[in-house]
Coordinates of C-alpha atoms and ligand atoms in Angstrom, one line a residue:
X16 CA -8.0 13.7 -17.9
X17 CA -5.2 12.8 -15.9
X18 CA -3.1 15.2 -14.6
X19 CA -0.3 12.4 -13.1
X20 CA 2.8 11.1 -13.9
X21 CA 1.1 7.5 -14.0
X22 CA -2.4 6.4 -15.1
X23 CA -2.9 3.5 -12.8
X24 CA -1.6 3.1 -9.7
X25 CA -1.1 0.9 -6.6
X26 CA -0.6 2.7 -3.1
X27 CA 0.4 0.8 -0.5
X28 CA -0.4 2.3 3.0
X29 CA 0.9 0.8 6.4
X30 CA -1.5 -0.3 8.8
X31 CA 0.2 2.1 11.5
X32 CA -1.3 5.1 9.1
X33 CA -4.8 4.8 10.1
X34 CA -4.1 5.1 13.7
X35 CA -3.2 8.9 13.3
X36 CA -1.6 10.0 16.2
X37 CA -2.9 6.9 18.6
X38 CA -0.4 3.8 19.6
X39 CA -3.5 1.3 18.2
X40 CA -6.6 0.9 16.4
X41 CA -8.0 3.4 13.5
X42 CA -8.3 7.0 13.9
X43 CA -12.0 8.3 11.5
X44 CA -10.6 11.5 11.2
X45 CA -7.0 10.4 10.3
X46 CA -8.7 7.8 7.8
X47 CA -10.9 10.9 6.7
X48 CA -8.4 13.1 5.7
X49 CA -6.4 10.0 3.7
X50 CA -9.9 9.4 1.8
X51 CA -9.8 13.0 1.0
X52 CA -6.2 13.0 -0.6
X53 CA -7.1 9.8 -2.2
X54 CA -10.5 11.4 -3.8
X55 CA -8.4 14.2 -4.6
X56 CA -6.1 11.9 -6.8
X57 CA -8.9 9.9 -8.5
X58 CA -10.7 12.8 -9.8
X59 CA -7.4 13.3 -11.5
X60 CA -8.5 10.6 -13.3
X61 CA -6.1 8.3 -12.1
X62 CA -6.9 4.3 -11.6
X63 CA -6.3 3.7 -8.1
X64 CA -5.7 0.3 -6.3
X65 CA -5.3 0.3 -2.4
X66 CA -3.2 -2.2 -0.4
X67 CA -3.4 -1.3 3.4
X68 CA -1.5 -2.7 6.0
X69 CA -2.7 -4.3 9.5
X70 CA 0.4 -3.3 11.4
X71 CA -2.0 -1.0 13.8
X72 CA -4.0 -4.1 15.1
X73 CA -2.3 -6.8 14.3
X74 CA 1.6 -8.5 13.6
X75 CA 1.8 -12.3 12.9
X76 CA 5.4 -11.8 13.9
X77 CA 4.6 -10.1 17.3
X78 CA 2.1 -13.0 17.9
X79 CA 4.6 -15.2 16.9
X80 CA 7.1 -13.6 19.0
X81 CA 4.8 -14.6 22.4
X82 CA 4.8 -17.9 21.9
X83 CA 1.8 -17.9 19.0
X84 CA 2.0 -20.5 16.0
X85 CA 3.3 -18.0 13.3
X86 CA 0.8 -19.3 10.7
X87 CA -2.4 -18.8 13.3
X88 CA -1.4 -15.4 14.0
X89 CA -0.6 -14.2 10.3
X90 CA -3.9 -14.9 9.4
X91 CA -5.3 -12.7 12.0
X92 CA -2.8 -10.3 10.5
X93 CA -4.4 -11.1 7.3
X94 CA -8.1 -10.1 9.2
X95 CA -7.1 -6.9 10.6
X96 CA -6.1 -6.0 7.4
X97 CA -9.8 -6.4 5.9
X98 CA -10.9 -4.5 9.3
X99 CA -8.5 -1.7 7.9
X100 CA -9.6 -2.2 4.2
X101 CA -13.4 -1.5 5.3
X102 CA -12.5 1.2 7.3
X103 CA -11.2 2.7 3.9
X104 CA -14.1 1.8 2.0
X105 CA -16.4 3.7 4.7
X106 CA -14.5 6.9 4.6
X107 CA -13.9 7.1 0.6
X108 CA -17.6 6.5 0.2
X109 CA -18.7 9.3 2.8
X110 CA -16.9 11.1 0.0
X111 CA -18.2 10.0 -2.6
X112 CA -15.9 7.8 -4.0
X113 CA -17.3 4.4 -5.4
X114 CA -15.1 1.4 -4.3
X115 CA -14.6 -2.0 -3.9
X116 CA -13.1 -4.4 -1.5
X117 CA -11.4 -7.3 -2.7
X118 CA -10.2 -10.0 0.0
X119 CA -7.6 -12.6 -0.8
X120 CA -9.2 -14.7 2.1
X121 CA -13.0 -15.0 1.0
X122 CA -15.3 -13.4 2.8
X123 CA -18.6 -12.6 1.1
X124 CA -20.6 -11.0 3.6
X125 CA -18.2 -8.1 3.4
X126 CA -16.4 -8.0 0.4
X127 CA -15.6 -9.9 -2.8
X128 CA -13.1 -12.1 -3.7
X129 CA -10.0 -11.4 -5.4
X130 CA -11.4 -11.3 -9.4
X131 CA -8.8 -9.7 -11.8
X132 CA -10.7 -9.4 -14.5
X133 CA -13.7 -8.0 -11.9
X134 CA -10.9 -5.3 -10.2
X135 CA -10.2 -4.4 -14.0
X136 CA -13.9 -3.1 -14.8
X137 CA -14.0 -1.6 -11.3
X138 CA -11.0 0.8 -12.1
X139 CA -12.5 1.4 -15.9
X140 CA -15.6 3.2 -14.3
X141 CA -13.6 5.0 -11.5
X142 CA -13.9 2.6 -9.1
X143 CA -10.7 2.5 -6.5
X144 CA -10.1 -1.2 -5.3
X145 CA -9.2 -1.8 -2.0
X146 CA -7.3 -5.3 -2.2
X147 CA -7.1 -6.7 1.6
X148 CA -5.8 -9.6 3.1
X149 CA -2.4 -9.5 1.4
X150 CA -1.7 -12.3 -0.7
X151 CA -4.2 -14.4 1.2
X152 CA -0.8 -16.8 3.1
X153 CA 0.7 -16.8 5.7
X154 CA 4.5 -15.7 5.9
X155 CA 3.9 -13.2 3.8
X156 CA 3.3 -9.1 4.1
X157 CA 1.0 -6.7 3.1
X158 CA 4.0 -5.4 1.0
X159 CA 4.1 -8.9 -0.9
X160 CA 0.4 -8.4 -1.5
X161 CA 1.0 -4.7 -3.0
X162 CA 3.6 -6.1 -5.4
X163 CA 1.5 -9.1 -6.7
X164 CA -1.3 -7.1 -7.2
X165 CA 0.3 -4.3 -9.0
X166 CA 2.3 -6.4 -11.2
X167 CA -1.4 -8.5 -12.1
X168 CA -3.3 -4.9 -12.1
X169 CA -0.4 -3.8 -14.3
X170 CA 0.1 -0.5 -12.3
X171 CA 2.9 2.2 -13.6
X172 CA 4.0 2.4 -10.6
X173 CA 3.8 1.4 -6.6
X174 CA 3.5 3.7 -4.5
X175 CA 4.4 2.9 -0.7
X176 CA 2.9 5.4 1.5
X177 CA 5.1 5.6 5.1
X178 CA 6.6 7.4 7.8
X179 CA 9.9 7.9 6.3
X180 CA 10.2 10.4 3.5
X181 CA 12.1 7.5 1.7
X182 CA 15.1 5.2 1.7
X183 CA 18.2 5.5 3.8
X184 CA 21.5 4.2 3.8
X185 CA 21.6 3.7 6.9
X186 CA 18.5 4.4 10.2
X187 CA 18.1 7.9 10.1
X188 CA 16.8 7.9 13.9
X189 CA 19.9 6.7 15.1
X190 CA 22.7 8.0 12.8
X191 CA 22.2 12.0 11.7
X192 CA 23.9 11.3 8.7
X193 CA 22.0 8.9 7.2
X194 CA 21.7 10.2 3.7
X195 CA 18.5 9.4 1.6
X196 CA 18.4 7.9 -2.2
X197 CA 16.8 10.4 -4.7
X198 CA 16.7 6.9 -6.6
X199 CA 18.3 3.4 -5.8
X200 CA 18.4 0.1 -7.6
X201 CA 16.3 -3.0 -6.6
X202 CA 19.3 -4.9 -6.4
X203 CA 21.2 -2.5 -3.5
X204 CA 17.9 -2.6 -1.7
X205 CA 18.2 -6.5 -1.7
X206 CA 22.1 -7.0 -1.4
X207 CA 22.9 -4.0 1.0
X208 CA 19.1 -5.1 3.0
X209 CA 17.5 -1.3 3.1
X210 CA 14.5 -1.4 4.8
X211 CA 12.1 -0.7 1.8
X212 CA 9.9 -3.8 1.6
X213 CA 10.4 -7.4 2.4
X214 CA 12.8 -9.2 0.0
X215 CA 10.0 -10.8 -1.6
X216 CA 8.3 -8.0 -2.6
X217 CA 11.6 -6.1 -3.8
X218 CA 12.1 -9.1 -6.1
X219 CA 8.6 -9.0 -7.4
X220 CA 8.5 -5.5 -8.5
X221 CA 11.9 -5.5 -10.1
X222 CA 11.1 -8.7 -12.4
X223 CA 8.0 -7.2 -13.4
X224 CA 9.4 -3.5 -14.0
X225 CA 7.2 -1.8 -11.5
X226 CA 9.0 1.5 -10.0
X227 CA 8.7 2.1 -6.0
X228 CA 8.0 5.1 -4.7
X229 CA 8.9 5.4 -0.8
X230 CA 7.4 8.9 0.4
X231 CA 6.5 10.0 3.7
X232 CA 2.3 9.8 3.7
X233 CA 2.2 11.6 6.6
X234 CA 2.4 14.6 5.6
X235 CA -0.3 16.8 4.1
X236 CA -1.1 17.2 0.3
X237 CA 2.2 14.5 -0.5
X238 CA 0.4 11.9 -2.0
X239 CA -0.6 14.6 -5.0
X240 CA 2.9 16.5 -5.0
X241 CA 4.3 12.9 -5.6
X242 CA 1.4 11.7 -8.5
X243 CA 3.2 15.0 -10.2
X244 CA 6.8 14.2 -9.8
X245 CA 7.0 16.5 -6.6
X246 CA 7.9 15.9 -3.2
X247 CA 10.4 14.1 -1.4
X248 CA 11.0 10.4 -2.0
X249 CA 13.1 7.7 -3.3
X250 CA 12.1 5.6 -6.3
X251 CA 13.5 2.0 -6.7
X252 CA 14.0 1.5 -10.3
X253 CA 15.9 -0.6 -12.8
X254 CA 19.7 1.3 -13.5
X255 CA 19.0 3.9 -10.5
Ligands
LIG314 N1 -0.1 -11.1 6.5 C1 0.1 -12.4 6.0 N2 0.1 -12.6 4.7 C2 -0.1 -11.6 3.8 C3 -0.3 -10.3 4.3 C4 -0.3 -10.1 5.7 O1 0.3 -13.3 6.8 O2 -0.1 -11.9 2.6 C5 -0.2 -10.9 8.0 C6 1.1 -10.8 8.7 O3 1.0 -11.4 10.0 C7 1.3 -9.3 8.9 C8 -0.1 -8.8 9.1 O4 -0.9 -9.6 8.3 O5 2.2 -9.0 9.9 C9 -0.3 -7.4 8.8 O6 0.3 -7.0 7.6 P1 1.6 -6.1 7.6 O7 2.5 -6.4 8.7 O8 2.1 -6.2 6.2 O9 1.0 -4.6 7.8 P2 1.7 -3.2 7.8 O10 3.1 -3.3 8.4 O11 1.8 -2.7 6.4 O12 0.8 -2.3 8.6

């Protein structure tokens, strides 16, 4: 029985979370004790599909930014992400936790493809499905990727896993009186460009009705406070 607010869910983790308290790469032990909170919530009972970042190997846009062709170095973006998404599938299965990565790029040595109707049995027995390699094009973010697969998965809810505790009006690292949303509509996060998720992905979950939840995964034990309504965070919904 589940003991959440939602019964399926999409959590979207940046890239930078694996590295722990490195400046690159993937940290086991930090990966570890996310698998554990992640356990944690699926023997809630809740469905659970992963998106995770590449951020901590890889940028298109800071490849681009050296002179790289932009679309060459997204989809090495793309690749660290399914480095990232394996990682994942290593640590939750140490614990236990029967999984399955999906890549938008195919890639069968490793992983399956991207198979709704497959990810949908996969979550009926328990499964959690790690979906890598974003939406599988270039010019496009992981974040993107989160929102198309929640709104096909038909998730209650996405849940974006950071190191902010949620949404600002303004940068909270350079003005101290930045104050954060307890709730904020999709369309002031597009006209008055917080920094939640790219535009595109904003747009995606507000035509399909799918709630955001920005909430700081950094700290311990968050990710279940916030599956019960707890915790500190900012949900982007319709009328907020
Ligand atoms: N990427 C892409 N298309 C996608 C998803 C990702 O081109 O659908 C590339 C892009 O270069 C991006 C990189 O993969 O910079 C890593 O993803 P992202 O920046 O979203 O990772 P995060 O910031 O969440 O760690």
């Amino acid at each position: 029985m589940s003991t959440t607010l939602y019964k399926r869910v999409l959590l979207k983790l940046s890239g930078e979370v694996l590295m722990g308290n490195q400046a690159f790469g993937i940290d086991p032990d930090f990966v570890a004790e996310m698998a554990q909170e992640i356990k944690e919530a699926r023997d809630s009972g809740l469905e659970i599909c992963l998106v995770i970042g590449g951020g901590n190997i890889f940028r298109g846009m800071a490849g681009a930014a050296k002179g790289m062709d932009r679309a060459q170095a997204d989809y090495m973006g793309m690749l660290a992400t399914v480095m990232n998404a394996l990682a994942m599938q290593n640590a939750l299965e140490k614990l236990g936790v029967h999984t399955r990565v999906q890549s938008a790029i195919e890639m069968d040595k490793v992983c399956e493809p991207v198979i709704r109707r497959r990810a949908e049995r996969h979550l009926e027995k328990g499964r959690v499905v790690i979906f890598a390699a974003g939406v599988g094009a270039p010019y496009f973010t992981t974040d993107s990727g989160a929102a198309l697969r929640a709104a096909e998965m038909r998730c209650d809810a996405l849940l974006k896993g950071t190191s902010v505790d949620g949404v600002y009006d303004s940068d909270p690292k350079t003005n101290a009186d930045a104050k954060r949303y307890e709730t904020v509509n999709y369309d002031t996060v597009l006209a008055d460009n917080l920094k939640v998720m790219d535009a595109s992905a904003v747009a995606l979950c507000r035509d399909n009705a799918i709630p955001i939840v920005v909430f700081s995964i950094r700290e311990k034990g968050n990710l279940a406070r916030i599956l019960a309504g707890e915790g500190t965070k900012t949900i982007v919904q319709k009328g907020a």
